[in-house]
Short mmCIF file of C-alpha atoms in Angstrom, two decimals:
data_model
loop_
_atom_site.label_atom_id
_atom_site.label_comp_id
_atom_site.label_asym_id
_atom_site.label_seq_id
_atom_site.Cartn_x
_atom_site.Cartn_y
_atom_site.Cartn_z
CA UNK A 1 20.65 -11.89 -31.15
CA UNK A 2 22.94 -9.18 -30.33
CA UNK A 3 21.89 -7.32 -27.05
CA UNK A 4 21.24 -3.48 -27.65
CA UNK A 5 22.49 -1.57 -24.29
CA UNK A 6 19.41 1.04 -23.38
CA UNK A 7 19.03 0.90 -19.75
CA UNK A 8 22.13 -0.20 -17.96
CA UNK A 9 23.65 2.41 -15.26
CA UNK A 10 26.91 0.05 -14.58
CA UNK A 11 29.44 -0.20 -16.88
CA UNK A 12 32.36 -2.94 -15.47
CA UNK A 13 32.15 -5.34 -12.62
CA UNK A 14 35.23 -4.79 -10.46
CA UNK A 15 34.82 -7.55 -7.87
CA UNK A 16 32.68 -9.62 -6.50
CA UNK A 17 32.55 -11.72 -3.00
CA UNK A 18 29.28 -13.95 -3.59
CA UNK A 19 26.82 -13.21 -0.79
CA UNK A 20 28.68 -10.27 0.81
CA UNK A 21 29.76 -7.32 -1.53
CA UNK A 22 30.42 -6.11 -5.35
CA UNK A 23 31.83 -2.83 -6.80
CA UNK A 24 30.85 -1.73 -9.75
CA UNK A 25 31.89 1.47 -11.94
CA UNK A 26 30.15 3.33 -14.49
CA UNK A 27 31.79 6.42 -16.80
CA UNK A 28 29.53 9.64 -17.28
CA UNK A 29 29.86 10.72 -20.90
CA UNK A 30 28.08 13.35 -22.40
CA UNK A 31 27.24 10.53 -25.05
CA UNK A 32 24.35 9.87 -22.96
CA UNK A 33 21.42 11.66 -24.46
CA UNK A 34 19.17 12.26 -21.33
CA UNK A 35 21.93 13.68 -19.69
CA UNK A 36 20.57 16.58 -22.57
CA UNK A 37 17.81 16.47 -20.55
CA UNK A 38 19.12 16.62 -17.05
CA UNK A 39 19.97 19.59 -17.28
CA UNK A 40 20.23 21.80 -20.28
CA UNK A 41 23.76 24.10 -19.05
CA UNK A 42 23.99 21.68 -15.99
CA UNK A 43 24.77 17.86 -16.82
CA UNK A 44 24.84 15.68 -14.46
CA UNK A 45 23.88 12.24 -13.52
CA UNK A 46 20.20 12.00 -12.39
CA UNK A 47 19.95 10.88 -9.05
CA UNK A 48 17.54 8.17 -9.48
CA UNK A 49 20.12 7.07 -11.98
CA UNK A 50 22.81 7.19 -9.08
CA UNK A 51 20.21 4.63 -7.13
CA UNK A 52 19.79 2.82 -10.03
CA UNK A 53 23.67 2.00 -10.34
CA UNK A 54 23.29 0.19 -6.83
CA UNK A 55 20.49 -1.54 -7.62
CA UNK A 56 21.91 -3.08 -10.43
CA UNK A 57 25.03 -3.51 -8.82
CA UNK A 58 22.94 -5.64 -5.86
CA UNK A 59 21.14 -7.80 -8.46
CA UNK A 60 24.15 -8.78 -10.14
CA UNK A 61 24.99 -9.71 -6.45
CA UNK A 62 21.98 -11.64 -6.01
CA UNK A 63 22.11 -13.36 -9.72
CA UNK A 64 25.62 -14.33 -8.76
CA UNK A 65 24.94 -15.71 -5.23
CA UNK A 66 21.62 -17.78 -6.08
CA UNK A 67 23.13 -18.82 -9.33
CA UNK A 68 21.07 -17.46 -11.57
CA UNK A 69 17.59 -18.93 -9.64
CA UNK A 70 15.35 -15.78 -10.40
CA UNK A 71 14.61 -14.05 -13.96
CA UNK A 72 13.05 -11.09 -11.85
CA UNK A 73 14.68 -8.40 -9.31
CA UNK A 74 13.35 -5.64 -8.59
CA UNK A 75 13.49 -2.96 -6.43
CA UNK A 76 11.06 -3.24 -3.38
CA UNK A 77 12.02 -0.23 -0.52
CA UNK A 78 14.98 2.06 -0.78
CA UNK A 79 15.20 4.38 2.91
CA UNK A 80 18.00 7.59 3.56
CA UNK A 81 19.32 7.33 -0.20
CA UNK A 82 21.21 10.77 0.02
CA UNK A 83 22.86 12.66 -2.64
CA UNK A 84 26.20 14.66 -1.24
CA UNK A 85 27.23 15.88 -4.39
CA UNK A 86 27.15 16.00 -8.33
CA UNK A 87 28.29 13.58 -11.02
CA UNK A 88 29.79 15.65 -14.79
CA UNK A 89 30.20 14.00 -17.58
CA UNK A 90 34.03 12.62 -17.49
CA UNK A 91 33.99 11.53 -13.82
CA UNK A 92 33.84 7.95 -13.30
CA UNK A 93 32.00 6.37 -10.25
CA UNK A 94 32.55 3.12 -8.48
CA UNK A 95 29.97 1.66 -6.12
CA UNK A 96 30.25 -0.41 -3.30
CA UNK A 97 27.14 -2.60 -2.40
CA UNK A 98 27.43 -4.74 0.83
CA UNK A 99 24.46 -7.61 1.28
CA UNK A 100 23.32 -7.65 4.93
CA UNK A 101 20.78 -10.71 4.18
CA UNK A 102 20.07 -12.66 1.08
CA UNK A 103 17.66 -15.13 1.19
CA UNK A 104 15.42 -16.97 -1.39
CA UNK A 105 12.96 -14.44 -2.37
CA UNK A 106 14.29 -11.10 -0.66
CA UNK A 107 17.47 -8.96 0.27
CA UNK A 108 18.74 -6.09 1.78
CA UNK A 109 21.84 -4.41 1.44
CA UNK A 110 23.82 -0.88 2.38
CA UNK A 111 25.43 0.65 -0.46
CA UNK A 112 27.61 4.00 -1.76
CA UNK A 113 28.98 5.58 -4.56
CA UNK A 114 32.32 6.63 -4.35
CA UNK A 115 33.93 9.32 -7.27
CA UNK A 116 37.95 10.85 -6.25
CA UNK A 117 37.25 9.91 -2.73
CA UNK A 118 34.31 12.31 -2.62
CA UNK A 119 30.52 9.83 -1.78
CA UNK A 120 28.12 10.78 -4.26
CA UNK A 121 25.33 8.87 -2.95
CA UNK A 122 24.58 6.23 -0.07
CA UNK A 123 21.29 4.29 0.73
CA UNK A 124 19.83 1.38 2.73
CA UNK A 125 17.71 -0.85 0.24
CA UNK A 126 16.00 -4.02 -0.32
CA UNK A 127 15.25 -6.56 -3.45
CA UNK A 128 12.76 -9.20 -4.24
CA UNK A 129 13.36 -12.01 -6.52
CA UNK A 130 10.81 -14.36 -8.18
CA UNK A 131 9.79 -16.16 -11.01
CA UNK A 132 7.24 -15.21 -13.46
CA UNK A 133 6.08 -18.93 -13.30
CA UNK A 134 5.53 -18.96 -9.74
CA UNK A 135 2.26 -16.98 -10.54
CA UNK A 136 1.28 -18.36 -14.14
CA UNK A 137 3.19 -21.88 -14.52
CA UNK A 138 2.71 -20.98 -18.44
CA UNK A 139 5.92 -17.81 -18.22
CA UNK A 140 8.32 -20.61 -17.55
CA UNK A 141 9.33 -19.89 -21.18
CA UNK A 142 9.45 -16.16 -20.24
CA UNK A 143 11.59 -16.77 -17.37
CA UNK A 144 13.99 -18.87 -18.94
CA UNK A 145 14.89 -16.49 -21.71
CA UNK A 146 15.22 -13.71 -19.28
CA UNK A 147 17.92 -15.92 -17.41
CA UNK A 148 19.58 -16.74 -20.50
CA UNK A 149 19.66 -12.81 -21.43
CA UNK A 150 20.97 -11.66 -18.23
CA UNK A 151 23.77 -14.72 -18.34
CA UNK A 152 25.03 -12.57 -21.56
CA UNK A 153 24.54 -9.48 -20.00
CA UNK A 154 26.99 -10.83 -16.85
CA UNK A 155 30.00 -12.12 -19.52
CA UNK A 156 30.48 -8.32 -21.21
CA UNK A 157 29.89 -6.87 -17.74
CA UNK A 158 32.26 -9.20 -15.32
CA UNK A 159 35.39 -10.00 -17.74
CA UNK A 160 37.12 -12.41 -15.05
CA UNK A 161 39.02 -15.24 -17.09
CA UNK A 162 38.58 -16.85 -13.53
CA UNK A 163 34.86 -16.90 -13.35
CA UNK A 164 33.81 -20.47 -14.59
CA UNK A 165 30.67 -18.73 -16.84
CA UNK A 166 33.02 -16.88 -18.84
CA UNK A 167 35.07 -20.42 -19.83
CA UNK A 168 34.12 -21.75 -23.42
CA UNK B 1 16.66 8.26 -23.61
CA UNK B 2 15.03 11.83 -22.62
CA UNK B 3 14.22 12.67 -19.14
CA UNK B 4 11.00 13.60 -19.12
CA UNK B 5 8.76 11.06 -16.44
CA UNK B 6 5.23 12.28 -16.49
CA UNK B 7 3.14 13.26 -19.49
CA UNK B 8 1.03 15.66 -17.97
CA UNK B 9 -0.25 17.00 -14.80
CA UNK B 10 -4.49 16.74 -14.15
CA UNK B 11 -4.86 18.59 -11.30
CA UNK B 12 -2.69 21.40 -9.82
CA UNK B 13 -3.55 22.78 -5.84
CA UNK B 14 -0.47 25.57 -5.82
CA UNK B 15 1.74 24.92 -2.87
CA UNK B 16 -0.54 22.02 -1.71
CA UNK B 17 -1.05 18.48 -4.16
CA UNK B 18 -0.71 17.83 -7.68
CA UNK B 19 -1.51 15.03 -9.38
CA UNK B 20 0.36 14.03 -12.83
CA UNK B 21 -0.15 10.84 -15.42
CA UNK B 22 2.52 9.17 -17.08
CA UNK B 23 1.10 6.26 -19.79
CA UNK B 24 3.78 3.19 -20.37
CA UNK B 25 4.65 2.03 -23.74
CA UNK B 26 6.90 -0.48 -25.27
CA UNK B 27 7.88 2.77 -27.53
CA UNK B 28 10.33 3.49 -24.78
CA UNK B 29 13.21 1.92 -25.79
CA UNK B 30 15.05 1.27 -22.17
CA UNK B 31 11.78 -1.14 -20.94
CA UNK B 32 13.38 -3.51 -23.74
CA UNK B 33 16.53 -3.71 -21.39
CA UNK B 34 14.47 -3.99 -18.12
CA UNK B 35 13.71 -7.03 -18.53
CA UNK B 36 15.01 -8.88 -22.09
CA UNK B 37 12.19 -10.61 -22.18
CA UNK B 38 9.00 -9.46 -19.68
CA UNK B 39 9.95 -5.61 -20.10
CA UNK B 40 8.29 -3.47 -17.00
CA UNK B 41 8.94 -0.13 -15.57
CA UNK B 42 12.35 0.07 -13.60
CA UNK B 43 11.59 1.68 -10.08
CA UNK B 44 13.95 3.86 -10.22
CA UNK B 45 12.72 5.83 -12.93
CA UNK B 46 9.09 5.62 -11.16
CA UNK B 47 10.75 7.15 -8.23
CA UNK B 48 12.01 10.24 -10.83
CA UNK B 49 8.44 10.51 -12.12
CA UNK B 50 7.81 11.74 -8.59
CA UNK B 51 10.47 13.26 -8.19
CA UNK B 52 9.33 15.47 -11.27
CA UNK B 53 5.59 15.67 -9.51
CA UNK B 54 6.29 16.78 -6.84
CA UNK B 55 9.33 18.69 -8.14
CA UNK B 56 7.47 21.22 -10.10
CA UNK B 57 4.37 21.08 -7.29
CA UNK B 58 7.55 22.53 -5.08
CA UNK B 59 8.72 24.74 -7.77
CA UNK B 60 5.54 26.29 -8.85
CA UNK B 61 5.09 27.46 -4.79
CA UNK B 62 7.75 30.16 -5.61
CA UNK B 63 7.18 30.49 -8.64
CA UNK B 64 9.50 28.47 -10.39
CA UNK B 65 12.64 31.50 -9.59
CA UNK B 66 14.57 28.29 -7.26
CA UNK B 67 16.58 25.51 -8.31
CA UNK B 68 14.74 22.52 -6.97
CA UNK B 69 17.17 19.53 -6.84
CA UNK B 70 16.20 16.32 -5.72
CA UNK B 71 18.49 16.18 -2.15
CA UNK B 72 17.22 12.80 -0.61
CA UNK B 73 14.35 9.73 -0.75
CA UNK B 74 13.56 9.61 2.48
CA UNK B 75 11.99 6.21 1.49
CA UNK B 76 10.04 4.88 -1.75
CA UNK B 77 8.66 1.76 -1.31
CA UNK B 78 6.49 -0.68 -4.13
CA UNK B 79 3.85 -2.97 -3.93
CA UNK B 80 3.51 -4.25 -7.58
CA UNK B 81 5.03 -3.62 -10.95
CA UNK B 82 3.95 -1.57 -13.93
CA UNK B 83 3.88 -3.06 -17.69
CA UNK B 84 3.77 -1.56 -21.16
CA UNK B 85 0.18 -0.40 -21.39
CA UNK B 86 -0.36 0.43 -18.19
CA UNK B 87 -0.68 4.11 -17.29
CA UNK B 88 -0.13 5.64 -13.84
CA UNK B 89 -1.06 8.01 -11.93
CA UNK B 90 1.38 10.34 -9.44
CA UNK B 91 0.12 11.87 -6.46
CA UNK B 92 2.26 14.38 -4.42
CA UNK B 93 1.53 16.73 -1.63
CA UNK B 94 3.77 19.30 0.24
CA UNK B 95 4.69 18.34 4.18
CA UNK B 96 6.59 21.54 4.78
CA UNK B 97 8.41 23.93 2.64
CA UNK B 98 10.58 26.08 3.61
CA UNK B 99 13.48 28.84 2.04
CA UNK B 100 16.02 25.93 1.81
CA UNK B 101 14.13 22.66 1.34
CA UNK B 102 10.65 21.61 0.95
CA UNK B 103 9.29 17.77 1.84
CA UNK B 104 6.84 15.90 0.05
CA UNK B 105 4.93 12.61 -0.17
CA UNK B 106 3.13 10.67 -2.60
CA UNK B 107 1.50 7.90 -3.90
CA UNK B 108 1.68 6.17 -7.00
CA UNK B 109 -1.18 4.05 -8.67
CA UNK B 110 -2.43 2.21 -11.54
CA UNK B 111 -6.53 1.65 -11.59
CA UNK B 112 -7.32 1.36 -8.16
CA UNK B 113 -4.18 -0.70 -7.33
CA UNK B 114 -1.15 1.07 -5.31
CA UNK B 115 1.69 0.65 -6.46
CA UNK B 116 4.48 2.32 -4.42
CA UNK B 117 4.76 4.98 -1.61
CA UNK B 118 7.58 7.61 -1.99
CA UNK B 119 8.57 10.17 0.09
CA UNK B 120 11.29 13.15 -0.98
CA UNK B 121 13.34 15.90 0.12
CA UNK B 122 13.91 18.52 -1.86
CA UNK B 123 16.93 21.56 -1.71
CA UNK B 124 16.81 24.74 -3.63
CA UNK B 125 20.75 24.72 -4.08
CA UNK B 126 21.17 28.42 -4.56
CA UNK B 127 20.09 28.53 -0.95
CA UNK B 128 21.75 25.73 0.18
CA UNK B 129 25.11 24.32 -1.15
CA UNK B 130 27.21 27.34 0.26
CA UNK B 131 30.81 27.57 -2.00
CA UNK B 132 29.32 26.14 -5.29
CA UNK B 133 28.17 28.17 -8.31
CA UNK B 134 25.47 27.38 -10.26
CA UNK B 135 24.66 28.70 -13.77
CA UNK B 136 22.13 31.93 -12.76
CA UNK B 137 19.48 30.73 -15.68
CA UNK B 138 17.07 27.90 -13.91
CA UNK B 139 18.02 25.03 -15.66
CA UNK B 140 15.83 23.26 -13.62
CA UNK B 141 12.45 24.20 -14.62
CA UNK B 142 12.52 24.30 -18.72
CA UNK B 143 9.92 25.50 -21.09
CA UNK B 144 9.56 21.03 -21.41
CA UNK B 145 8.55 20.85 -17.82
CA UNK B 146 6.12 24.19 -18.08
CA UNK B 147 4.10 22.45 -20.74
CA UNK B 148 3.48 19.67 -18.72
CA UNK B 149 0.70 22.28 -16.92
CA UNK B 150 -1.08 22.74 -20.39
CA UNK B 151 -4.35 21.22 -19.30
CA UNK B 152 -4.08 22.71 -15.15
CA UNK B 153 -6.33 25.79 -14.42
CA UNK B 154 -3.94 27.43 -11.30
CA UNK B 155 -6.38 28.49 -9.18
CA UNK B 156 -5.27 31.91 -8.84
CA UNK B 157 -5.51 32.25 -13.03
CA UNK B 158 -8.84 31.00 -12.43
CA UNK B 159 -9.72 33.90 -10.14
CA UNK B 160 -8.36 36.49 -12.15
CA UNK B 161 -10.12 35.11 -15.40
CA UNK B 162 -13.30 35.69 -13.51
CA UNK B 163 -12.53 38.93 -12.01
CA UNK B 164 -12.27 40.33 -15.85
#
């Protein structure tokens, strides 16, 4: 089934160092309807959006570095996550996420957003990663096709012809 | 996707708390992306349905005539995840407001069960970002985000309802 892209703040992977650091970029087009929204005569990037960029940008990091182990990451403390400026539609923003610890069901990491040499945004945060089935042995299933979907995700998002998920 | 985080406030203190609901459906197409699979409310958006909270609760203090930008989360952290179905509820309160910034904090629960702690700086930019223009018209605060008060008696209306 073809994915449909609804919630995904990072467009391209630029690199990636497994267990240390990954830059990501996304592109701010007025394309994106909520930036409607946020605000009418003003559009820019929410800044929850902005966090959101690094989060995903550290998960990817964690996917990568546990190969795959977890269906779930989420978000479990962001501290000091500072907006310095705004982000128009048109400007592009690349995001630098550095791990400080990874280990098997939790993470940490430092992280900033970076548009013509001018930070956007910078924050401490952590992750935790689990299995559905760790609770209800039953979601195995569940977790399984959430691997397999973010797998997919990872090939249009990392286009490396080095990386050995993206060989046939 | 709109931006709009909360579906309505149920109870308003002006300048002090607020407290705002925000139901969680699979209607909303981004949960389908967060996760393919087991969709659940991404944190990041729960931390802008405080943000909006507590945003108006700030704006409403002066009347909704500043900007109020989200400036920094001082921290936001989460105990549990939300799911389709589910509907929370946002507390905020005001630590100190001032002509330049206000501070807040809140909690965020579902039932009886918390579900994450966030705590928020807020700048009124006209006041504060010295060299950059802003359009005069508040942008900010829309006619969207005033209806979100429909069912909130301000306590000052309140008075002057009964004074007539």
């Amino acid at each position: 089934m073809a994915e449909i892209m609804r919630f995904i703040l990072i467009d391209k992977i630029v690199s990636l160092e497994t267990g240390r650091e990954i830059k990501a970029v996304k592109n701010v087009s007025l394309a994106e309807e909520y930036l409607a929204d946020h605000f009418p005569i003003f559009p820019v990037l929410p800044g929850v959006l902005l966090l959101q960029g690094l989060i995903e940008s550290a998960s990817w990091l964690v996917r990568k570095t546990e190969n795959f182990a977890h269906s779930m990451i989420l978000l479990e403390q962001a501290r000091n996550v500072k907006y310095k400026s705004f982000l128009a539609p048109g400007s592009q923003i690349e995001y630098t996420v550095q791990a400080k610890a990874i280990e098997e069901d939790i993470s940490t990491f430092i992280g900033f957003g970076l548009s013509e040499g001018q930070r956007i945004v910078e924050a401490r945060f952590g992750l935790r990663h689990f299995n559905l089935a760790a609770q209800n042995s039953a979601m195995a299933a569940v977790d399984a096709e959430i691997i397999e979907n973010m797998k997919k995700r990872w090939k249009i998002l990392f286009r490396n012809p080095e990386d050995s998920l993206n060989k046939p | 996707m709109r931006w709009i985080w909360i579906d309505k406030f149920v109870e308003f203190h002006s300048g002090q708390s607020a407290v705002a609901v925000k139901n969680v459906t699979l209607a909303e197409e981004h949960l389908h992306d967060h996760f393919p699979g087991f969709p659940v409310m991404p944190e990041a958006l729960m931390i802008e349905a405080m943000a909006q909270t507590a945003g108006i609760l700030v704006g409403e203090a002066n009347r909704f005539k500043e900007k109020v930008i989200l400036a920094k989360i001082k921290k936001a952290v989460f105990f549990d995840y939300v799911k389709p179905g589910d509907t929370i509820k946002l507390n905020a309160k005001i630590d100190s407001i001032a002509p330049e910034a206000a501070s807040t904090s809140g909690r965020i629960t579902c039932e009886d069960k918390l579900i994450a702690e966030i705590d928020l700086i807020f700048s009124h930019i006209d006041q504060n970002l010295a060299g950059k223009e802003f359009p005069e018209e508040n942008f900010v605060f829309t006619d969207t985000f005033k209806s979100l008060l429909r069912d909130v008696v301000f306590s000052d209306d309140k008075q002057n309802s009964e004074a007539k």
